[in-house]
């Protein structure tokens, strides 16, 4: 484990970076550096335990006087609502779906990591910590990641107690499998339905609190504005998506657990309703948006089949355990039936390039190599656009080892899903896969307590930036969501709530009235433009720009072009948008307009962030920064920092604040999986 030598956790192992390049000059305004004032010190293994003890307590009588709003009901939001409700706080839970159990966490397939070392293959809390920091290309905070690894073992116990049906081995013990970016088996799973089963566990725990009266549930409600009173988050403005009513909800603290923004690319593995509006509204109110350009491209998705599609389908990364990835060595073989291509004419390119990890390299590397072989003209499947977008994921060898029944036991629902979507039988013909936008590592900036730079606004799960760096390893999103919801937030938010009960805020307060008026005027503007184009058409055009110039490979000329195109798209959007219907009813056209408006602004910031960071790391690959072998090349001396962007106003430029990343437990190394 090169570079993983244990250090004392008190001595800095690197210096603060000094940026000398400035590709984004003219697109942003430099701001003051920031620090995580809540970050603990001391030996890394003691930091979370010490901090939990240091954080102040809230006695049960005072908890009953405190109100907390939680936006989002996925793993992070559902777990937080259940835990906060169980503790006795008054919780208001919001989701735009018709049921909390439809949150996008339900779509996760492959598994959840935990450093249990059940396989006795060398795993440990430190190894999970090390793999996660390395996998994130040394662009995450070490204190946050160590806490995540430490808490991971508690998550499994919690979920088993809730009845989550994890897979078990022949002896009845919980089973594990391996995932990309690691060489141990630490991933707990429930066939290909892990997200669904974990979400049902959190949902049932939350519904218990709904029945107990500590959690009040608001479905089909979308947060459209954050209420900030005297510098503190004190509530939200939400729209009832069925009646159209604009509602004001006040509280002592607000928690955003609203997921990621991958749908800025239009085509992604996210549910079509997934959006950035909750976090973007908070960003416009002053919350910093951190590392927005860090986007994860998942290597195992069903390829695009044509212009008609509005989303893409994920195939679990767990398939890379037994499936072998290859393309023909010769472009002229790409039209052949793969069963007719002899072994010597197949290029198992991941096994060839990365012999130590093979098909289990991290997602960013597997995705980029798939793009490379397809760009060379060796992609397979139907031609879409100007080339074939697909590589084979072949289970022939695994079926020979385990038989159809053995593969069916591991992956049956995934194989069935693939067959239903493509009309091809993966037991007989290799699957075809291609990378697609999946998860985002960027999000609102938070400190060690998960509190944003707006006092009283806490952010959990994919909505924050804190744990994954520039790349997320497989099976760590579910880990972070449940860690934040069950164990981290309840222990950190209490230090803030210990100052409560806070002075009451009424709906007549000028800041509350202003927030409501902002929402109402924005809706009125959408309805009054009366142009000729739908929100969907703008969303699709934005997605094409983002995928082409801010997707798997970015360059200075491409990003500059993208920024210009997005700025023109924004002007056209606000002059030629057509929204049908009224505000006083169910109106999905209106919903989409608000979400796309926010995506357009986010897309521009993502490109500026990517333009400024003239290095390659994780999911952010700049063409100007690569090794002779075409691997990502970091520049720690310039870019070992978190980019925290402040909203500069409608007519101003975004302001860049930097948080230096200083390591005390792990030395930064160039990643290698060879």
Short mmCIF file of N, CA and C in Angstrom, two decimals, residues 40 44-45 47-49 52 76 112-116 124-133 136 140-156 186 439 448 450 460-462 464-469 471-489:
data_model
loop_
_atom_site.label_atom_id
_atom_site.label_comp_id
_atom_site.label_asym_id
_atom_site.label_seq_id
_atom_site.Cartn_x
_atom_site.Cartn_y
_atom_site.Cartn_z
N UNK A 40 -11.18 19.11 13.34
CA UNK A 40 -10.47 18.68 14.55
C UNK A 40 -8.98 18.51 14.28
N UNK A 44 -5.43 11.13 13.90
CA UNK A 44 -6.63 11.04 13.06
C UNK A 44 -7.63 10.03 13.59
N UNK A 45 -7.17 8.96 14.23
CA UNK A 45 -8.08 7.94 14.73
C UNK A 45 -8.87 8.41 15.94
N UNK A 47 -9.99 11.76 16.28
CA UNK A 47 -10.64 13.06 16.04
C UNK A 47 -12.16 13.01 16.19
N UNK A 48 -12.80 12.01 15.61
CA UNK A 48 -14.26 11.95 15.66
C UNK A 48 -14.75 11.63 17.07
N UNK A 49 -14.09 10.71 17.74
CA UNK A 49 -14.48 10.37 19.11
C UNK A 49 -14.36 11.59 20.02
N UNK A 52 -17.14 14.21 19.12
CA UNK A 52 -18.47 13.84 19.62
C UNK A 52 -18.61 14.19 21.09
N UNK A 76 -29.68 9.92 2.98
CA UNK A 76 -29.21 10.94 3.92
C UNK A 76 -30.39 11.62 4.62
N UNK A 112 -22.83 -1.31 -0.54
CA UNK A 112 -22.41 -0.30 0.41
C UNK A 112 -21.15 -0.78 1.11
N UNK A 113 -20.15 0.08 1.19
CA UNK A 113 -18.86 -0.30 1.77
C UNK A 113 -18.88 -0.22 3.29
N UNK A 114 -18.12 -1.09 3.92
CA UNK A 114 -17.88 -1.04 5.36
C UNK A 114 -16.63 -1.83 5.67
N UNK A 115 -15.82 -1.30 6.58
CA UNK A 115 -14.52 -1.90 6.90
C UNK A 115 -14.67 -2.98 7.96
N UNK A 116 -15.49 -3.97 7.69
CA UNK A 116 -15.73 -5.06 8.64
C UNK A 116 -14.65 -6.14 8.57
N UNK A 124 -9.34 -2.85 6.73
CA UNK A 124 -9.31 -2.17 8.02
C UNK A 124 -9.90 -0.78 7.83
N UNK A 125 -10.17 -0.10 8.93
CA UNK A 125 -10.65 1.28 8.84
C UNK A 125 -9.65 2.15 8.09
N UNK A 126 -8.36 1.97 8.40
CA UNK A 126 -7.35 2.79 7.73
C UNK A 126 -7.27 2.47 6.25
N UNK A 127 -7.44 1.20 5.87
CA UNK A 127 -7.36 0.86 4.45
C UNK A 127 -8.55 1.44 3.68
N UNK A 128 -9.74 1.41 4.27
CA UNK A 128 -10.89 2.03 3.63
C UNK A 128 -10.67 3.53 3.50
N UNK A 129 -10.15 4.13 4.53
CA UNK A 129 -9.79 5.55 4.50
C UNK A 129 -8.78 5.83 3.39
N UNK A 130 -7.73 5.03 3.33
CA UNK A 130 -6.69 5.23 2.33
C UNK A 130 -7.23 5.04 0.91
N UNK A 131 -7.99 3.96 0.69
CA UNK A 131 -8.53 3.70 -0.65
C UNK A 131 -9.43 4.85 -1.10
N UNK A 132 -10.20 5.42 -0.17
CA UNK A 132 -11.14 6.49 -0.52
C UNK A 132 -10.41 7.78 -0.84
N UNK A 133 -9.39 8.11 -0.06
CA UNK A 133 -8.60 9.32 -0.34
C UNK A 133 -7.84 9.15 -1.66
N UNK A 136 -10.18 9.29 -4.61
CA UNK A 136 -10.59 10.66 -4.86
C UNK A 136 -9.47 11.55 -5.33
N UNK A 140 -9.84 15.28 -1.28
CA UNK A 140 -10.85 15.28 -0.23
C UNK A 140 -10.18 15.60 1.11
N UNK A 141 -10.97 15.90 2.11
CA UNK A 141 -10.46 16.19 3.44
C UNK A 141 -10.18 14.88 4.18
N UNK A 142 -9.01 14.75 4.75
CA UNK A 142 -8.69 13.49 5.40
C UNK A 142 -9.51 13.26 6.67
N UNK A 143 -9.83 14.30 7.42
CA UNK A 143 -10.61 14.11 8.65
C UNK A 143 -12.00 13.59 8.34
N UNK A 144 -12.64 14.17 7.33
CA UNK A 144 -13.98 13.72 6.95
C UNK A 144 -13.97 12.28 6.46
N UNK A 145 -12.98 11.92 5.65
CA UNK A 145 -12.94 10.58 5.08
C UNK A 145 -12.63 9.54 6.15
N UNK A 146 -11.75 9.87 7.09
CA UNK A 146 -11.47 8.90 8.15
C UNK A 146 -12.73 8.66 8.99
N UNK A 147 -13.46 9.73 9.27
CA UNK A 147 -14.72 9.58 10.01
C UNK A 147 -15.69 8.68 9.26
N UNK A 148 -15.77 8.86 7.95
CA UNK A 148 -16.65 8.03 7.13
C UNK A 148 -16.26 6.56 7.24
N UNK A 149 -14.97 6.27 7.14
CA UNK A 149 -14.50 4.88 7.25
C UNK A 149 -14.78 4.32 8.64
N UNK A 150 -14.59 5.14 9.66
CA UNK A 150 -14.80 4.71 11.04
C UNK A 150 -16.28 4.39 11.30
N UNK A 151 -17.16 5.24 10.80
CA UNK A 151 -18.60 5.07 11.02
C UNK A 151 -19.18 3.93 10.18
N UNK A 152 -18.49 3.57 9.10
CA UNK A 152 -19.05 2.58 8.16
C UNK A 152 -19.44 1.28 8.85
N UNK A 153 -18.67 0.86 9.84
CA UNK A 153 -18.97 -0.42 10.49
C UNK A 153 -20.28 -0.36 11.26
N UNK A 154 -20.64 0.83 11.77
CA UNK A 154 -21.90 0.98 12.50
C UNK A 154 -23.11 0.94 11.57
N UNK A 155 -22.90 1.39 10.33
CA UNK A 155 -24.02 1.43 9.38
C UNK A 155 -24.58 0.03 9.16
N UNK A 156 -23.71 -0.93 8.94
CA UNK A 156 -24.16 -2.29 8.65
C UNK A 156 -24.96 -2.84 9.81
N UNK A 186 -15.19 -5.60 0.52
CA UNK A 186 -15.79 -4.89 1.66
C UNK A 186 -17.20 -4.40 1.36
N UNK A 439 -22.82 10.40 -10.81
CA UNK A 439 -22.78 11.00 -9.48
C UNK A 439 -21.94 12.26 -9.56
N UNK A 448 -16.62 20.52 9.02
CA UNK A 448 -16.57 19.18 9.60
C UNK A 448 -17.90 18.80 10.24
N UNK A 450 -20.76 19.48 8.97
CA UNK A 450 -21.73 19.45 7.86
C UNK A 450 -22.55 20.73 7.79
N UNK A 460 -26.14 17.37 3.67
CA UNK A 460 -25.72 15.98 3.84
C UNK A 460 -25.78 15.22 2.51
N UNK A 461 -25.10 14.07 2.49
CA UNK A 461 -25.15 13.19 1.32
C UNK A 461 -24.55 13.82 0.09
N UNK A 462 -25.10 13.48 -1.07
CA UNK A 462 -24.55 13.96 -2.34
C UNK A 462 -24.70 15.47 -2.49
N UNK A 464 -23.69 17.69 -0.49
CA UNK A 464 -22.48 18.39 -0.08
C UNK A 464 -21.27 17.84 -0.85
N UNK A 465 -20.11 18.42 -0.60
CA UNK A 465 -18.93 18.06 -1.40
C UNK A 465 -17.92 17.20 -0.65
N UNK A 466 -18.13 16.90 0.63
CA UNK A 466 -17.01 16.75 1.56
C UNK A 466 -16.18 15.48 1.49
N UNK A 467 -16.71 14.35 1.05
CA UNK A 467 -16.02 13.08 1.35
C UNK A 467 -15.33 12.39 0.18
N UNK A 468 -15.63 12.74 -1.05
CA UNK A 468 -15.18 11.90 -2.17
C UNK A 468 -14.06 12.49 -3.01
N UNK A 469 -13.69 13.73 -2.78
CA UNK A 469 -12.63 14.32 -3.58
C UNK A 469 -13.04 14.47 -5.02
N UNK A 471 -13.26 12.03 -7.24
CA UNK A 471 -13.79 10.79 -7.81
C UNK A 471 -14.39 9.96 -6.69
N UNK A 472 -15.57 9.39 -6.94
CA UNK A 472 -16.20 8.53 -5.92
C UNK A 472 -15.96 7.08 -6.26
N UNK A 473 -15.42 6.34 -5.32
CA UNK A 473 -15.31 4.89 -5.50
C UNK A 473 -16.69 4.26 -5.38
N UNK A 474 -16.89 3.15 -6.08
CA UNK A 474 -18.15 2.45 -6.03
C UNK A 474 -18.52 2.06 -4.61
N UNK A 475 -19.83 2.06 -4.31
CA UNK A 475 -20.39 1.63 -3.03
C UNK A 475 -20.08 2.58 -1.89
N UNK A 476 -19.59 3.80 -2.20
CA UNK A 476 -19.33 4.76 -1.13
C UNK A 476 -20.40 5.84 -1.02
N UNK A 477 -21.28 5.98 -2.02
CA UNK A 477 -22.36 6.97 -1.93
C UNK A 477 -23.37 6.56 -0.87
N UNK A 478 -23.75 5.28 -0.88
CA UNK A 478 -24.70 4.80 0.12
C UNK A 478 -24.08 4.90 1.51
N UNK A 479 -22.79 4.61 1.58
CA UNK A 479 -22.07 4.72 2.85
C UNK A 479 -22.12 6.15 3.37
N UNK A 480 -21.84 7.13 2.52
CA UNK A 480 -21.85 8.51 2.98
C UNK A 480 -23.25 8.97 3.36
N UNK A 481 -24.24 8.63 2.55
CA UNK A 481 -25.61 9.06 2.83
C UNK A 481 -26.09 8.59 4.20
N UNK A 482 -25.88 7.31 4.48
CA UNK A 482 -26.34 6.76 5.76
C UNK A 482 -25.44 7.20 6.91
N UNK A 483 -24.15 7.34 6.67
CA UNK A 483 -23.26 7.85 7.72
C UNK A 483 -23.70 9.25 8.14
N UNK A 484 -23.91 10.13 7.15
CA UNK A 484 -24.34 11.49 7.45
C UNK A 484 -25.68 11.49 8.20
N UNK A 485 -26.63 10.70 7.71
CA UNK A 485 -27.98 10.75 8.27
C UNK A 485 -28.13 10.11 9.63
N UNK A 486 -27.55 8.94 9.81
CA UNK A 486 -27.71 8.21 11.06
C UNK A 486 -26.74 8.65 12.15
N UNK A 487 -25.50 8.99 11.79
CA UNK A 487 -24.46 9.11 12.80
C UNK A 487 -23.75 10.46 12.87
N UNK A 488 -23.52 11.11 11.72
CA UNK A 488 -22.73 12.34 11.75
C UNK A 488 -23.61 13.55 12.08
N UNK A 489 -24.60 13.83 11.24
CA UNK A 489 -25.44 15.02 11.46
C UNK A 489 -26.06 15.06 12.86
#
